Amino acid sequence: MYAIFGNPVSHSKSPLMHNYFFKKSGIKECYGRYKLEDGSKIIEKFKNLKLKGANVTVPHKEWAYKLCDEVKGIAKEIKAVNTLLLENNKIIGYNTDAPGFKEAIKEFDYKKPLIIGAGGTAKAISLVLKNPTILNRSKNRFEYFEKKGLKTYTWDNINEFDFDLIINTTSAGLSEEVLPTPKEIIEKLFKNAKFCVDVIYGKETLFLKEAKKYNLLFKTGLDMLVYQGVLAMELFLNKKLNKKEVADIYFEILR
Ligand code: NDP
């Protein structure tokens, strides 16, 4: 038995994705959802439910990171855990969000990436990209990136526009029809770019609509969601899977 912990959790697509995969693959397992109000109880609940593995979503990823027995891989750098796994009676924490993003854009042969936004998602993604530059509306959150030697710009001082991959990690566009930067900046960026990603899923944002006008190859938050799920499934089953084939199964049920 597997599950996802979150609050809220009713919107999560993970049970649908993973149960469909189990069924299609003839694996006799099931995957549920658990609305957890108090994140400090996450490990206790994991044990009470006798889970083999779990996913963790907002707002409990930091609790999972702090409370699991051991953290492995990139989760150590991100300081957030989205996958828990029972290994030899220990609960091990992993993060498949950022590696899932990397897998989702594998076919993009980019050289110069720009991340728009400087929040949690931008931090995680910056760890799996080659030397990204950061563009954000304010400079409050730049310390993390600057400590790593990454270039940062605000809307007022950006002076280079020759990026080939543009990634929107802001929540602009989530509930309103707005672009993540003023229009003239987006236009200059898209003119030179080849690829783009919007991490938001479930709707076509203004950012994506604009990217389509410039014929950019694009990925969305759905690709990211699917590949974090594929990597979590590899951990759950403790075996390498054909990622593209498993992703196609997830897309089949999600689209
Ligand atoms: P954070 O709150 O950590 O960061 C939000 C960022 O967006 C900040 O840089 C903020 O700028 C910027 N921002 C917010 N509103 C605007 C606006 N109107 N115009 C310009 N910039 C804005 O959020 P997260 O990083 O946790 O999440 C960001 C997005 O990523 C969400 O939409 C979320 O749904 C999505 N997401 C998708 C995932 C997936 O699997 N597809 C996984 C995780 C997240 P400032 O610093 O100036 O406030």
Short mmCIF file of N, CA, C and O and ligand atoms in Angstrom, two decimals, residues 117-121 136-138 141 155 169-172 174 180 199-201 221 224-225, ligand 1:
data_model
loop_
_atom_site.label_atom_id
_atom_site.label_comp_id
_atom_site.label_asym_id
_atom_site.label_seq_id
_atom_site.Cartn_x
_atom_site.Cartn_y
_atom_site.Cartn_z
N GLY A 117 11.45 33.64 -11.73
CA GLY A 117 10.96 33.29 -10.40
C GLY A 117 12.13 32.89 -9.51
O GLY A 117 13.17 32.45 -10.02
N ALA A 118 11.95 33.08 -8.21
CA ALA A 118 13.05 32.79 -7.29
C ALA A 118 12.54 32.08 -6.03
O ALA A 118 13.18 32.14 -4.98
N GLY A 119 11.39 31.42 -6.14
CA GLY A 119 10.80 30.72 -4.99
C GLY A 119 11.32 29.29 -4.85
O GLY A 119 12.38 28.94 -5.39
N GLY A 120 10.56 28.46 -4.15
CA GLY A 120 10.97 27.09 -3.87
C GLY A 120 11.21 26.27 -5.13
O GLY A 120 12.20 25.53 -5.23
N THR A 121 10.33 26.40 -6.11
CA THR A 121 10.47 25.62 -7.34
C THR A 121 11.72 26.06 -8.11
O THR A 121 12.47 25.23 -8.63
N ASN A 136 13.69 37.74 -11.51
CA ASN A 136 12.53 37.80 -10.61
C ASN A 136 12.06 39.25 -10.49
O ASN A 136 12.84 40.18 -10.70
N ARG A 137 10.79 39.45 -10.12
CA ARG A 137 10.27 40.83 -10.03
C ARG A 137 10.91 41.59 -8.86
O ARG A 137 11.04 42.79 -8.89
N SER A 138 11.30 40.87 -7.81
CA SER A 138 11.96 41.54 -6.69
C SER A 138 13.26 40.81 -6.38
O SER A 138 13.44 39.67 -6.81
N ARG A 141 14.69 37.38 -2.78
CA ARG A 141 15.04 35.96 -2.63
C ARG A 141 16.32 35.57 -3.39
O ARG A 141 16.53 34.40 -3.68
N TRP A 155 13.41 42.84 -13.15
CA TRP A 155 12.86 43.40 -14.39
C TRP A 155 13.60 44.69 -14.78
O TRP A 155 13.73 44.99 -15.96
N THR A 169 8.71 29.72 -13.36
CA THR A 169 8.41 29.01 -12.09
C THR A 169 7.60 29.90 -11.15
O THR A 169 7.43 29.57 -9.99
N THR A 170 7.13 31.04 -11.64
CA THR A 170 6.35 31.92 -10.76
C THR A 170 4.91 31.42 -10.70
O THR A 170 4.48 30.64 -11.55
N SER A 171 4.17 31.91 -9.73
CA SER A 171 2.76 31.54 -9.67
C SER A 171 1.90 32.55 -10.44
O SER A 171 0.67 32.45 -10.42
N ALA A 172 2.55 33.50 -11.13
CA ALA A 172 1.81 34.44 -11.99
C ALA A 172 1.14 33.61 -13.08
O ALA A 172 1.78 32.78 -13.70
N LEU A 174 -1.40 31.62 -12.49
CA LEU A 174 -2.10 30.51 -11.83
C LEU A 174 -3.59 30.83 -11.71
O LEU A 174 -4.45 30.06 -12.11
N PRO A 180 4.54 36.50 -16.34
CA PRO A 180 5.43 36.55 -15.18
C PRO A 180 6.42 37.72 -15.20
O PRO A 180 7.12 37.96 -14.21
N VAL A 199 5.82 25.71 -15.31
CA VAL A 199 5.61 24.63 -14.32
C VAL A 199 4.16 24.51 -13.87
O VAL A 199 3.78 23.54 -13.22
N ILE A 200 3.34 25.50 -14.23
CA ILE A 200 1.91 25.42 -13.89
C ILE A 200 1.26 24.37 -14.78
O ILE A 200 1.63 24.22 -15.93
N TYR A 201 0.31 23.61 -14.22
CA TYR A 201 -0.39 22.66 -15.09
C TYR A 201 -1.90 22.75 -14.88
O TYR A 201 -2.37 23.34 -13.91
N GLY A 221 3.81 21.95 -16.62
CA GLY A 221 3.86 21.33 -15.31
C GLY A 221 3.39 19.88 -15.33
O GLY A 221 3.75 19.10 -14.46
N MET A 224 6.30 17.68 -15.85
CA MET A 224 7.07 17.64 -14.61
C MET A 224 6.41 16.70 -13.59
O MET A 224 7.06 15.87 -12.95
N LEU A 225 5.08 16.82 -13.49
CA LEU A 225 4.30 15.98 -12.58
C LEU A 225 4.47 14.50 -12.94
O LEU A 225 4.70 13.64 -12.08
P1 NDP B 1 6.91 30.39 -4.20
O1 NDP B 1 5.83 31.08 -3.43
O2 NDP B 1 8.05 29.79 -3.46
O3 NDP B 1 7.53 31.45 -5.28
C1 NDP B 1 6.69 32.20 -6.11
C2 NDP B 1 7.53 33.01 -7.10
O4 NDP B 1 6.60 33.61 -8.01
C3 NDP B 1 8.35 34.14 -6.50
O5 NDP B 1 9.55 34.27 -7.23
C4 NDP B 1 7.44 35.36 -6.73
O6 NDP B 1 8.14 36.59 -6.85
C5 NDP B 1 6.84 35.02 -8.06
N1 NDP B 1 5.55 35.64 -8.33
C6 NDP B 1 4.37 35.43 -7.68
N2 NDP B 1 3.38 36.17 -8.25
C7 NDP B 1 3.96 36.86 -9.27
C8 NDP B 1 3.46 37.80 -10.23
N3 NDP B 1 2.18 38.17 -10.25
N4 NDP B 1 4.33 38.31 -11.14
C9 NDP B 1 5.61 37.92 -11.14
N5 NDP B 1 6.17 37.05 -10.26
C10 NDP B 1 5.33 36.53 -9.33
O7 NDP B 1 6.16 29.31 -5.11
P2 NDP B 1 6.65 27.87 -5.59
O8 NDP B 1 8.01 27.99 -6.18
O9 NDP B 1 6.42 26.89 -4.51
O10 NDP B 1 5.58 27.54 -6.74
C11 NDP B 1 5.54 28.30 -7.93
C12 NDP B 1 4.63 27.65 -8.96
O11 NDP B 1 5.10 26.36 -9.28
C13 NDP B 1 3.19 27.47 -8.51
O12 NDP B 1 2.38 27.96 -9.57
C14 NDP B 1 3.01 25.97 -8.36
O13 NDP B 1 1.69 25.58 -8.69
C15 NDP B 1 4.01 25.45 -9.38
N6 NDP B 1 4.52 24.09 -9.10
C16 NDP B 1 4.35 23.08 -10.02
C17 NDP B 1 4.83 21.80 -9.80
C18 NDP B 1 4.60 20.70 -10.81
O14 NDP B 1 4.83 19.52 -10.50
N7 NDP B 1 4.18 21.00 -11.99
C19 NDP B 1 5.58 21.46 -8.57
C20 NDP B 1 5.75 22.58 -7.67
C21 NDP B 1 5.22 23.83 -7.94
P3 NDP B 1 8.58 37.46 -5.53
O15 NDP B 1 9.83 36.81 -5.00
O16 NDP B 1 8.83 38.83 -6.08
O17 NDP B 1 7.44 37.41 -4.57
#
